[in-house]
Coordinates of C-alpha atoms and ligand atoms in Angstrom, one line a residue:
M1 CA -25.0 71.9 -35.0
I2 CA -23.7 74.2 -32.0
N3 CA -23.0 71.3 -29.8
D4 CA -22.2 68.5 -32.4
L5 CA -19.4 70.6 -33.6
W6 CA -17.4 70.5 -30.3
Y7 CA -14.0 71.1 -30.9
K8 CA -15.0 74.7 -31.9
N9 CA -15.1 75.3 -28.4
S10 CA -12.8 72.4 -26.5
V11 CA -9.8 73.0 -24.3
V12 CA -7.2 70.4 -25.5
Y13 CA -5.1 69.1 -22.9
C14 CA -1.7 67.3 -24.9
L15 CA -0.2 64.3 -22.8
S16 CA 2.8 61.6 -23.4
I17 CA 2.0 58.2 -21.7
E18 CA 5.2 57.5 -21.2
T19 CA 6.0 60.9 -18.9
F20 CA 2.5 61.4 -17.3
M21 CA 2.0 58.8 -14.4
D22 CA 3.8 55.9 -14.0
A23 CA 1.6 52.8 -12.0
N24 CA 3.4 49.4 -11.8
G25 CA 6.8 51.5 -10.9
D26 CA 9.1 50.6 -13.7
G27 CA 10.4 54.5 -14.7
V28 CA 7.9 54.7 -17.4
G29 CA 4.4 56.1 -17.6
D30 CA 1.2 54.4 -18.8
L31 CA -2.2 53.9 -19.5
H32 CA -3.0 52.3 -15.8
G33 CA -1.5 55.9 -14.6
L34 CA -3.0 57.9 -16.9
A35 CA -6.4 56.8 -16.2
R36 CA -5.5 57.3 -12.2
R37 CA -5.2 60.5 -13.2
L38 CA -8.3 61.3 -15.4
D39 CA -10.3 62.5 -12.4
Y40 CA -7.6 65.3 -12.0
L41 CA -7.7 66.1 -15.6
A42 CA -11.7 66.3 -15.5
G43 CA -11.5 68.5 -12.5
L44 CA -9.6 71.2 -14.6
G45 CA -11.9 70.9 -17.2
I46 CA -10.2 69.8 -20.1
T47 CA -12.5 68.7 -22.9
A48 CA -10.2 67.0 -25.4
I49 CA -6.3 65.0 -25.0
W50 CA -4.2 64.5 -27.5
L51 CA -2.5 61.6 -26.6
M52 CA 0.9 61.7 -28.3
P53 CA 2.5 58.2 -30.3
F54 CA 2.0 55.3 -27.8
Q55 CA 2.4 53.0 -30.8
T56 CA 5.1 50.1 -31.0
S57 CA 7.6 51.9 -31.5
P58 CA 11.7 52.0 -30.9
G59 CA 11.0 55.4 -29.6
R60 CA 14.2 57.3 -31.1
D61 CA 12.0 60.1 -31.9
D62 CA 9.8 59.8 -28.8
G63 CA 6.9 57.9 -30.8
Y64 CA 7.1 59.3 -33.9
D65 CA 8.7 56.4 -35.5
V66 CA 6.2 53.8 -35.5
S67 CA 7.1 50.1 -36.3
D68 CA 3.2 48.3 -36.1
Y69 CA 0.0 51.4 -36.1
Y70 CA -1.8 48.5 -35.0
N71 CA -1.0 47.7 -30.9
V72 CA 0.1 49.9 -27.9
D73 CA 4.0 49.7 -27.3
P74 CA 3.8 47.0 -24.5
R75 CA 5.8 49.4 -22.7
Y76 CA 2.5 51.8 -21.8
G77 CA -0.1 48.6 -21.6
T78 CA -2.4 46.7 -23.5
L79 CA -4.7 47.7 -26.3
G80 CA -7.3 46.2 -23.7
D81 CA -5.8 49.4 -21.1
F82 CA -6.2 51.6 -23.8
V83 CA -10.1 50.6 -24.5
E84 CA -10.6 51.3 -20.5
F85 CA -9.1 54.2 -20.9
T86 CA -11.0 55.7 -23.8
H87 CA -14.2 54.4 -21.9
G88 CA -12.8 56.7 -19.0
A89 CA -12.5 59.7 -20.5
K90 CA -15.9 59.2 -22.0
Q91 CA -17.9 58.4 -18.7
R92 CA -16.2 62.0 -17.7
G93 CA -17.1 63.9 -21.2
I94 CA -12.9 64.0 -22.3
R95 CA -12.7 63.0 -25.8
V96 CA -9.8 61.6 -27.1
L97 CA -7.6 62.3 -29.9
I98 CA -4.5 60.4 -30.5
D99 CA -1.1 61.5 -33.0
L100 CA -2.0 59.9 -36.4
V101 CA 1.9 59.4 -37.9
V102 CA 2.0 58.3 -41.3
N103 CA 4.1 60.4 -43.5
H104 CA 7.5 58.0 -42.7
T105 CA 7.3 54.7 -40.7
S106 CA 10.3 53.7 -38.3
D107 CA 13.1 51.9 -40.1
Q108 CA 12.5 48.7 -37.6
H109 CA 8.6 48.7 -39.1
P110 CA 8.2 44.9 -40.9
W111 CA 6.9 46.9 -43.7
F112 CA 10.7 48.4 -44.6
Q113 CA 12.1 45.5 -43.2
E114 CA 10.6 44.1 -45.9
A115 CA 10.9 46.3 -49.2
R116 CA 14.3 46.5 -48.0
R117 CA 15.3 42.9 -48.4
D118 CA 13.3 42.3 -51.7
E119 CA 13.2 44.1 -54.3
G120 CA 10.2 42.2 -55.4
S121 CA 8.0 42.9 -52.0
R122 CA 4.7 44.5 -51.8
F123 CA 5.8 46.2 -49.8
R124 CA 8.6 48.0 -52.2
D125 CA 6.8 50.4 -53.5
W126 CA 5.6 51.3 -50.0
Y127 CA 8.9 53.3 -49.6
V128 CA 10.6 56.1 -52.2
W129 CA 13.5 54.3 -53.4
S130 CA 16.6 55.9 -55.6
K131 CA 19.5 54.1 -57.5
Q132 CA 20.9 56.9 -57.5
K133 CA 22.0 59.3 -55.0
P134 CA 19.6 62.5 -55.8
A135 CA 21.2 65.4 -56.7
N136 CA 19.0 67.0 -53.6
A137 CA 19.7 64.9 -51.2
N138 CA 21.1 67.5 -49.0
E139 CA 18.5 69.8 -49.4
G140 CA 15.1 69.8 -47.2
M141 CA 15.9 68.6 -43.9
V142 CA 13.4 69.2 -41.3
F143 CA 16.1 69.0 -38.6
P144 CA 19.2 71.0 -39.3
G145 CA 22.2 70.6 -38.0
V146 CA 21.0 67.2 -35.9
Q147 CA 19.9 65.7 -40.1
T148 CA 22.6 65.9 -42.5
S149 CA 20.7 64.4 -45.7
T150 CA 17.3 63.5 -46.6
W151 CA 18.5 60.5 -48.8
T152 CA 20.1 57.9 -47.3
Y153 CA 22.4 54.1 -49.0
D154 CA 21.0 51.3 -47.4
K155 CA 23.1 48.5 -48.1
E156 CA 20.5 45.6 -48.0
A157 CA 18.3 47.7 -50.5
K158 CA 20.9 48.5 -52.6
A159 CA 19.3 52.3 -53.3
Y160 CA 18.8 55.0 -51.5
Y161 CA 15.6 55.8 -50.0
F162 CA 13.8 59.4 -49.3
H163 CA 13.2 60.4 -45.4
R164 CA 12.0 63.8 -44.8
F165 CA 13.0 63.1 -41.2
Y166 CA 15.7 61.3 -39.1
D167 CA 17.1 58.5 -41.3
F168 CA 15.5 55.7 -39.3
Q169 CA 12.3 57.4 -40.5
P170 CA 12.0 56.1 -44.4
D171 CA 8.8 58.4 -45.7
L172 CA 6.2 56.0 -46.6
D173 CA 5.0 56.7 -50.8
T174 CA 2.1 58.3 -49.8
A175 CA 0.8 58.3 -53.5
N176 CA 0.7 55.0 -53.6
P177 CA -3.2 53.4 -53.3
H178 CA -2.4 51.0 -50.7
V179 CA -0.1 53.2 -48.4
Q180 CA -3.6 55.3 -48.9
A181 CA -5.8 52.8 -47.8
E182 CA -3.8 51.4 -45.0
I183 CA -3.9 54.9 -43.8
L184 CA -7.7 54.6 -44.0
K185 CA -7.6 51.3 -42.2
I186 CA -5.3 52.7 -39.2
M187 CA -8.2 55.8 -38.8
G188 CA -11.0 53.2 -38.7
F189 CA -9.1 50.9 -36.1
W190 CA -8.4 53.3 -33.8
I191 CA -12.0 55.2 -34.2
Q192 CA -13.7 52.0 -33.6
L193 CA -11.4 51.9 -30.2
G194 CA -13.3 55.2 -29.3
V195 CA -10.8 58.0 -30.4
S196 CA -12.9 60.8 -31.6
G197 CA -10.0 62.2 -34.0
F198 CA -6.4 62.6 -34.8
R199 CA -4.0 65.0 -34.7
M200 CA -2.1 64.3 -38.2
D201 CA 1.6 64.9 -38.3
A202 CA 3.6 66.4 -41.1
V203 CA 0.1 66.7 -43.1
P204 CA 2.0 69.0 -46.1
F205 CA 4.7 66.2 -46.2
V206 CA 1.9 63.5 -46.1
I207 CA 0.5 64.9 -48.6
A208 CA 4.1 66.4 -50.9
E209 CA 5.0 64.7 -54.5
K210 CA 8.0 62.6 -53.4
G211 CA 10.5 60.9 -55.2
A212 CA 14.1 61.1 -56.8
D213 CA 13.0 63.6 -59.6
V214 CA 10.6 65.5 -57.9
K215 CA 11.9 69.3 -58.0
K216 CA 9.3 71.1 -57.0
P217 CA 6.5 69.2 -55.0
R218 CA 3.2 69.9 -55.9
E219 CA 0.5 69.1 -52.9
R220 CA -2.0 66.5 -53.5
F221 CA -4.9 68.3 -51.5
E222 CA -7.8 65.7 -53.2
M223 CA -6.4 63.2 -50.4
L224 CA -7.1 65.6 -47.2
R225 CA -10.7 65.1 -48.7
S226 CA -11.0 61.3 -48.8
F227 CA -9.3 61.1 -45.2
R228 CA -12.7 63.3 -44.1
E229 CA -14.5 61.6 -46.2
F230 CA -13.8 58.4 -44.6
L231 CA -13.8 59.3 -41.1
Q232 CA -17.1 60.8 -41.4
W233 CA -18.8 57.4 -42.9
R234 CA -17.3 55.6 -39.7
K235 CA -18.1 58.0 -37.0
G236 CA -19.5 61.8 -37.7
D237 CA -18.1 63.6 -35.1
S238 CA -14.3 62.6 -35.6
I239 CA -11.9 64.8 -37.0
I240 CA -8.6 65.9 -38.1
L241 CA -6.5 68.3 -36.6
A242 CA -4.1 68.4 -39.2
E243 CA 0.2 69.9 -38.0
A244 CA 0.7 72.2 -41.1
N245 CA 2.9 75.2 -40.7
V246 CA 2.2 76.9 -43.8
L247 CA 1.2 80.1 -45.3
P248 CA -1.8 82.1 -44.9
E249 CA -2.4 81.9 -48.8
T250 CA -2.6 78.3 -48.5
D251 CA -4.8 77.5 -45.8
M252 CA -8.5 77.0 -47.4
D253 CA -6.2 74.5 -49.3
Y254 CA -6.1 72.5 -46.3
F255 CA -9.9 73.8 -44.5
G256 CA -11.2 73.2 -48.6
E257 CA -13.0 75.7 -50.0
D258 CA -16.1 73.7 -50.0
D259 CA -15.6 72.8 -46.3
D260 CA -14.7 69.1 -46.8
R261 CA -10.9 68.6 -45.8
M262 CA -9.3 69.1 -42.6
Q263 CA -11.8 70.8 -39.6
M264 CA -8.6 72.0 -37.5
M265 CA -5.5 73.1 -38.1
F266 CA -3.0 74.6 -35.3
N267 CA -2.5 78.1 -36.0
F268 CA 1.1 78.7 -36.6
Q269 CA 1.2 82.1 -38.1
V270 CA -0.4 82.9 -35.1
N271 CA 1.7 80.9 -32.7
Q272 CA 5.1 83.3 -33.9
T273 CA 3.7 86.4 -33.6
L274 CA 2.0 85.8 -30.5
F275 CA 5.8 85.3 -29.5
Y276 CA 7.0 88.4 -31.3
A277 CA 3.6 90.5 -29.6
L278 CA 5.4 89.3 -25.8
A279 CA 9.1 89.9 -26.8
S280 CA 8.3 93.3 -27.8
A281 CA 5.2 94.2 -26.8
N282 CA 3.8 95.4 -29.8
C283 CA 0.7 94.1 -30.8
R284 CA 0.2 95.4 -35.2
P285 CA 1.7 92.0 -36.7
L286 CA -0.5 89.5 -34.0
E287 CA -3.0 91.5 -35.8
K288 CA -2.1 91.0 -39.2
A289 CA -1.9 87.2 -38.3
L290 CA -5.0 87.0 -37.1
E291 CA -6.5 89.2 -40.1
A292 CA -4.1 87.0 -42.6
T293 CA -5.5 83.5 -40.5
R294 CA -9.3 85.1 -40.8
T295 CA -11.0 83.2 -43.0
R296 CA -12.1 79.7 -42.9
P297 CA -15.1 77.9 -43.6
E298 CA -17.8 77.3 -41.2
T299 CA -17.2 74.2 -39.5
A300 CA -13.0 74.8 -39.3
Q301 CA -11.5 75.6 -36.7
W302 CA -8.2 76.7 -35.2
G303 CA -5.9 75.1 -32.4
L304 CA -4.4 77.6 -30.6
F305 CA -1.1 76.7 -28.2
L306 CA 1.9 78.6 -26.8
R307 CA 4.5 75.9 -26.5
N308 CA 4.0 72.1 -27.8
H309 CA 6.5 69.0 -27.4
D310 CA 8.7 70.5 -30.2
E311 CA 11.0 73.6 -30.6
L312 CA 9.1 77.1 -30.8
D313 CA 9.5 77.3 -35.0
L314 CA 10.3 81.1 -35.9
G315 CA 11.2 80.3 -39.0
R316 CA 7.8 82.6 -40.7
L317 CA 8.7 86.1 -38.7
S318 CA 11.1 88.1 -40.3
E319 CA 14.6 88.4 -39.8
G320 CA 14.6 91.5 -36.9
Q321 CA 11.4 89.8 -35.2
R322 CA 13.0 86.1 -35.0
S323 CA 16.2 88.5 -33.2
A324 CA 13.8 90.3 -30.9
V325 CA 12.1 86.9 -29.6
F326 CA 15.7 84.9 -29.3
A327 CA 17.0 88.3 -27.4
A328 CA 14.4 88.0 -25.4
F329 CA 13.5 84.7 -24.8
G330 CA 16.4 82.0 -26.4
P331 CA 19.8 84.3 -26.4
D332 CA 21.9 81.4 -25.5
K333 CA 23.0 79.2 -28.1
D334 CA 21.8 75.9 -26.0
M335 CA 18.1 77.3 -25.6
Q336 CA 17.8 77.9 -29.7
L337 CA 17.2 74.6 -32.2
Y338 CA 17.5 73.6 -35.3
D339 CA 18.6 77.3 -36.3
R340 CA 15.4 78.3 -36.4
G341 CA 13.6 78.2 -33.0
I342 CA 13.8 78.0 -29.3
R343 CA 13.1 74.7 -27.5
R344 CA 12.4 75.5 -23.5
R345 CA 8.9 75.8 -21.6
L346 CA 6.8 78.9 -21.3
A347 CA 7.3 79.7 -18.2
P348 CA 11.4 80.1 -17.9
M349 CA 11.3 82.1 -21.1
L350 CA 9.0 84.3 -19.4
E351 CA 11.3 84.3 -16.9
G352 CA 9.1 83.1 -14.3
N353 CA 7.0 86.0 -14.1
G354 CA 4.0 84.5 -12.4
A355 CA 1.6 87.7 -13.7
R356 CA 3.3 87.5 -17.6
I357 CA 2.6 84.1 -17.4
R358 CA -0.7 84.2 -16.4
M359 CA -1.4 87.3 -19.3
A360 CA 0.5 85.2 -22.0
Y361 CA -2.3 82.2 -21.3
S362 CA -4.8 84.2 -21.1
L363 CA -3.9 85.8 -24.5
M364 CA -3.3 82.3 -26.2
F365 CA -7.4 81.6 -24.7
S366 CA -8.9 84.4 -26.1
L367 CA -7.8 84.4 -29.3
P368 CA -10.3 83.4 -32.4
G369 CA -9.4 79.3 -32.9
T370 CA -9.5 76.1 -29.7
P371 CA -7.1 76.5 -26.8
V372 CA -4.1 73.4 -26.5
L373 CA -2.6 73.2 -23.5
R374 CA 0.5 71.6 -23.0
Y375 CA 0.8 68.8 -19.9
G376 CA 2.7 70.9 -16.9
D377 CA 1.9 74.3 -18.3
E378 CA -0.9 74.2 -15.7
I379 CA 2.0 74.4 -13.0
G380 CA 4.7 76.5 -14.6
M381 CA 6.6 73.6 -15.6
G382 CA 10.1 74.4 -16.4
D383 CA 12.5 72.7 -18.5
D384 CA 16.0 70.6 -18.7
L385 CA 18.2 72.1 -20.6
S386 CA 21.2 69.0 -20.0
L387 CA 18.5 66.7 -22.1
A388 CA 19.3 66.7 -26.2
E389 CA 17.1 68.4 -28.4
R390 CA 13.8 68.5 -27.9
N391 CA 13.5 66.4 -24.5
C392 CA 14.4 69.2 -22.0
A393 CA 10.7 70.5 -22.5
R394 CA 8.9 66.3 -22.2
T395 CA 10.2 65.7 -18.8
P396 CA 7.9 63.7 -16.3
M397 CA 4.8 65.4 -14.6
Q398 CA 5.2 66.9 -11.8
W399 CA 2.4 65.9 -9.3
S400 CA 4.2 65.7 -5.5
T401 CA 7.1 66.7 -3.2
E402 CA 7.2 62.5 -3.3
P403 CA 10.5 61.4 -4.7
Q404 CA 10.4 61.6 -8.8
A405 CA 7.9 64.1 -8.5
G406 CA 5.3 61.1 -7.4
F407 CA 5.2 60.2 -11.6
T408 CA 7.0 56.9 -10.6
K409 CA 8.3 54.5 -7.4
S410 CA 11.3 54.1 -9.7
A411 CA 14.5 55.3 -9.3
T412 CA 15.2 55.2 -12.9
P413 CA 12.6 57.8 -14.3
I414 CA 12.8 57.4 -18.7
L415 CA 13.8 60.9 -18.2
P416 CA 14.9 63.0 -15.1
V417 CA 12.9 64.9 -12.9
I418 CA 13.0 68.8 -12.8
T419 CA 15.0 69.0 -9.8
G420 CA 15.9 71.7 -7.7
G421 CA 16.2 74.8 -8.6
A422 CA 12.7 77.6 -9.1
Y423 CA 11.2 74.5 -11.2
G424 CA 12.6 71.7 -9.4
F425 CA 9.2 69.3 -8.4
E426 CA 10.0 70.7 -4.6
H427 CA 8.4 73.9 -5.5
I428 CA 6.5 73.4 -8.5
N429 CA 4.2 70.3 -8.0
V430 CA 0.0 69.8 -8.0
A431 CA -0.6 68.9 -4.7
D432 CA 1.1 71.7 -3.6
Q433 CA -0.8 74.0 -6.3
R434 CA -4.4 72.2 -5.5
R435 CA -4.4 73.4 -1.5
N436 CA -3.4 77.2 -2.8
P437 CA -6.5 78.9 -3.8
D438 CA -4.0 81.6 -5.6
S439 CA -1.6 79.0 -7.2
M440 CA -1.4 78.9 -11.1
L441 CA -3.2 75.4 -11.2
N442 CA -5.9 76.9 -9.9
W443 CA -5.9 80.1 -11.9
M444 CA -6.1 77.6 -14.6
E445 CA -9.1 75.6 -14.0
R446 CA -10.6 79.1 -13.3
L447 CA -9.3 80.2 -16.9
I448 CA -10.4 77.2 -18.8
R449 CA -14.0 77.4 -17.3
M450 CA -14.4 81.6 -18.8
R451 CA -13.3 80.4 -21.8
K452 CA -16.2 77.4 -22.2
E453 CA -18.5 80.2 -20.7
A454 CA -17.5 82.4 -23.8
P455 CA -18.9 80.8 -27.3
E456 CA -18.5 83.7 -28.4
I457 CA -15.2 83.3 -28.9
G458 CA -15.3 79.6 -30.6
W459 CA -18.3 81.0 -33.0
G460 CA -18.2 84.2 -33.2
D461 CA -16.9 87.0 -35.8
Y462 CA -14.2 89.0 -34.1
S463 CA -12.6 92.0 -35.0
C464 CA -9.7 94.0 -33.2
V465 CA -10.7 97.3 -31.5
E466 CA -8.5 100.4 -31.4
T467 CA -6.5 100.9 -27.8
G468 CA -4.2 103.9 -29.2
Q469 CA -1.5 101.6 -27.3
Q470 CA 0.9 99.1 -29.4
G471 CA 1.1 96.8 -26.5
V472 CA -2.6 97.0 -25.6
L473 CA -4.6 94.3 -27.7
A474 CA -8.4 94.2 -27.5
I475 CA -10.3 91.6 -29.2
R476 CA -14.4 91.6 -29.5
Y477 CA -16.5 89.1 -30.5
D478 CA -19.9 89.3 -31.7
W479 CA -22.5 86.0 -31.5
R480 CA -26.3 85.6 -31.5
N481 CA -26.6 88.9 -29.5
N482 CA -23.6 88.5 -27.5
S483 CA -20.7 90.3 -27.4
I484 CA -17.6 90.1 -25.1
L485 CA -14.5 92.2 -25.0
I486 CA -11.2 90.8 -23.6
V487 CA -8.2 93.5 -23.2
H488 CA -4.9 92.5 -23.0
N489 CA -1.6 94.3 -22.2
L490 CA 1.5 93.2 -23.0
M491 CA 3.4 95.8 -21.5
R492 CA 5.5 95.5 -17.9
E493 CA 4.3 98.7 -16.9
P494 CA 0.9 99.6 -15.6
V495 CA -1.2 101.3 -18.7
E496 CA -4.9 103.4 -19.3
A497 CA -6.6 102.7 -22.3
E498 CA -9.2 104.3 -24.5
I499 CA -11.7 101.8 -25.6
D500 CA -14.7 102.1 -27.7
P501 CA -16.1 99.2 -27.8
G502 CA -18.0 100.0 -30.9
I503 CA -21.6 99.2 -30.4
G504 CA -23.1 102.3 -29.5
E505 CA -25.7 101.9 -26.7
N506 CA -25.4 98.6 -25.8
G507 CA -21.4 99.2 -24.9
Q508 CA -22.0 101.7 -22.1
L509 CA -21.5 98.5 -19.2
L510 CA -18.7 96.2 -19.5
I511 CA -19.1 94.0 -17.2
D512 CA -16.1 92.3 -16.2
I513 CA -16.0 88.5 -16.0
A514 CA -13.0 87.9 -14.1
D515 CA -12.4 89.6 -11.0
G516 CA -15.8 91.4 -11.7
S517 CA -14.6 95.4 -11.8
N518 CA -17.2 96.5 -14.6
S519 CA -16.4 99.8 -16.4
K520 CA -19.0 102.3 -17.7
A521 CA -18.7 104.7 -20.7
G522 CA -17.8 108.3 -20.6
K523 CA -20.2 110.9 -21.9
D524 CA -18.1 110.3 -25.3
G525 CA -19.0 106.4 -25.2
K526 CA -15.7 105.2 -24.8
H527 CA -13.9 103.5 -22.4
C528 CA -11.4 104.4 -20.1
V529 CA -9.8 100.6 -18.7
F530 CA -7.2 100.3 -16.3
L531 CA -4.5 97.7 -16.7
E532 CA -2.1 96.7 -14.5
G533 CA 1.5 95.3 -16.5
F534 CA 0.7 92.5 -18.1
G535 CA -3.1 92.4 -17.0
Y536 CA -5.8 91.6 -18.9
K537 CA -9.7 92.7 -18.9
W538 CA -12.9 90.0 -20.0
Y539 CA -15.3 91.6 -20.3
R540 CA -19.1 90.7 -21.3
I541 CA -20.8 94.3 -22.9
G542 CA -23.6 95.2 -22.3
G543 CA -26.0 95.3 -18.9
L544 CA -28.2 91.9 -19.7
D545 CA -27.7 89.0 -18.0
Y546 CA -25.3 86.8 -20.1
L547 CA -27.2 83.7 -18.8
L548 CA -30.7 85.1 -19.9
R549 CA -28.9 86.1 -22.9
R550 CA -27.7 82.9 -24.2
S551 CA -31.2 81.5 -23.4
D552 CA -32.2 82.2 -27.6
I553 CA -29.1 79.0 -28.3
Ligands
LIG1 C1 6.4 66.8 -36.3 C2 5.8 66.1 -34.7 C3 8.0 65.7 -34.3 C4 8.0 65.1 -35.4 C5 8.0 64.8 -36.7 C6 8.4 63.3 -37.6 O1 6.9 67.7 -36.5 O2 5.8 66.9 -34.0 O3 8.0 65.8 -33.1 O4 10.0 64.5 -34.9 O5 7.0 65.1 -36.9 O6 7.5 62.3 -36.8

């Protein structure tokens, strides 16, 4: 069971083929390039790759507008290359998750083309139509400020079609049994080609009722069970990681009371309060968010992240909290997006402060769940705010000081490489950091190793331990007679925190697994832990050698 539920203690690395490594020199990253970088990823220690959409697509939403679910976009390679890649990953013990974007298709998808042309087509009912303009056509846009409606008139179809996202992404009518069968078929196809599961895009919208007369869309949670059931029949250890930015009250509807729906979900609640904690050095709301998202079935797991390929959505914070995060990390209008978020990468948000950036990752890695890193984060890449919308944080990977950061031999990469300034490839690149033992890259490798050696985080029970300081978070995990205590100081100033790990005699000695500065309890059983500004400690509780203790597995 422990080894079977691989995703409980995985470290996931998310990347886009397009901007990772270009092997054929046409300016666009490809599967060959990625395959050549598998040893780099294996060396970093990650255990799973999440590939952003790479299927055939006009590419108007970075591949989230698919026009053929059963092919690789020719710019990235072929299906054969894909299988070579998943095989190569497997040889190195790395699993592959891929994006599954089935809430909508591209408007160029042959299904939509046929549906709009012919009212009698069998594909007509695969989409959501209305002869009249629905009253709520100007509501529920996911990209406010860029998208102006959720229903658009199509001259050819002589009807309005529904699109939750951009107007070139018509929603599939997921209530239609033919569409549901097709979704399973798509999953079955990629599973057969070697993937271990899916990051399912926009899950709340996939399962929502759709239609012109739907006022308050109900979610059809039963669908989630059918997805999981299908996958488990086809390949027992495959999973779905759901993108569902929902309120904690509904988490269990997604995981399933009977542990029978999504195995993983991104924890957006914790993500947003984590940024608030970083901005305000107040950990209390983060503790509350951890508590609110504590309940989950035994086989379920949270996906944790700092930044991803989208904007940092702050929509779930209170007004006051949101303004604090904007003020600290995205004060300028062009750093913000869709009236609710920040579009920057993490390193520039934290002003390039190395100690603070490392503390933020260490904190994310120490929270209950599976960490998901974004490519380039391991070297502290920056953003290019001159690029539109979310593209600012999707620039090519910076490999070396060669032209175009060693990403491509072409002079015209698909997106411009960050050049010059503090985050330019001349300063921030893999080759330089590889040689420097104190670099972010080598630090990240050590963090990943430390997280993998602490399975308590993925499996154990946790509790927040009192530190007497609003700016210090201490979290303890217990699992199979092993306990660890992880402490983070979110403040700029050094601090001495009084901590009682709360397990009597066993808590007398704290073994520092990060840098070897152990702590002995005072007479009152409490530890006086000194933390530098933005400092952190990972302790194993008790004096026994932990490898011996783990022999009970
Ligand atoms: C998800 C993706 C985002 C995409 C959208 C539409 O929110 O994360 O990048 O634009 O779905 O597919």
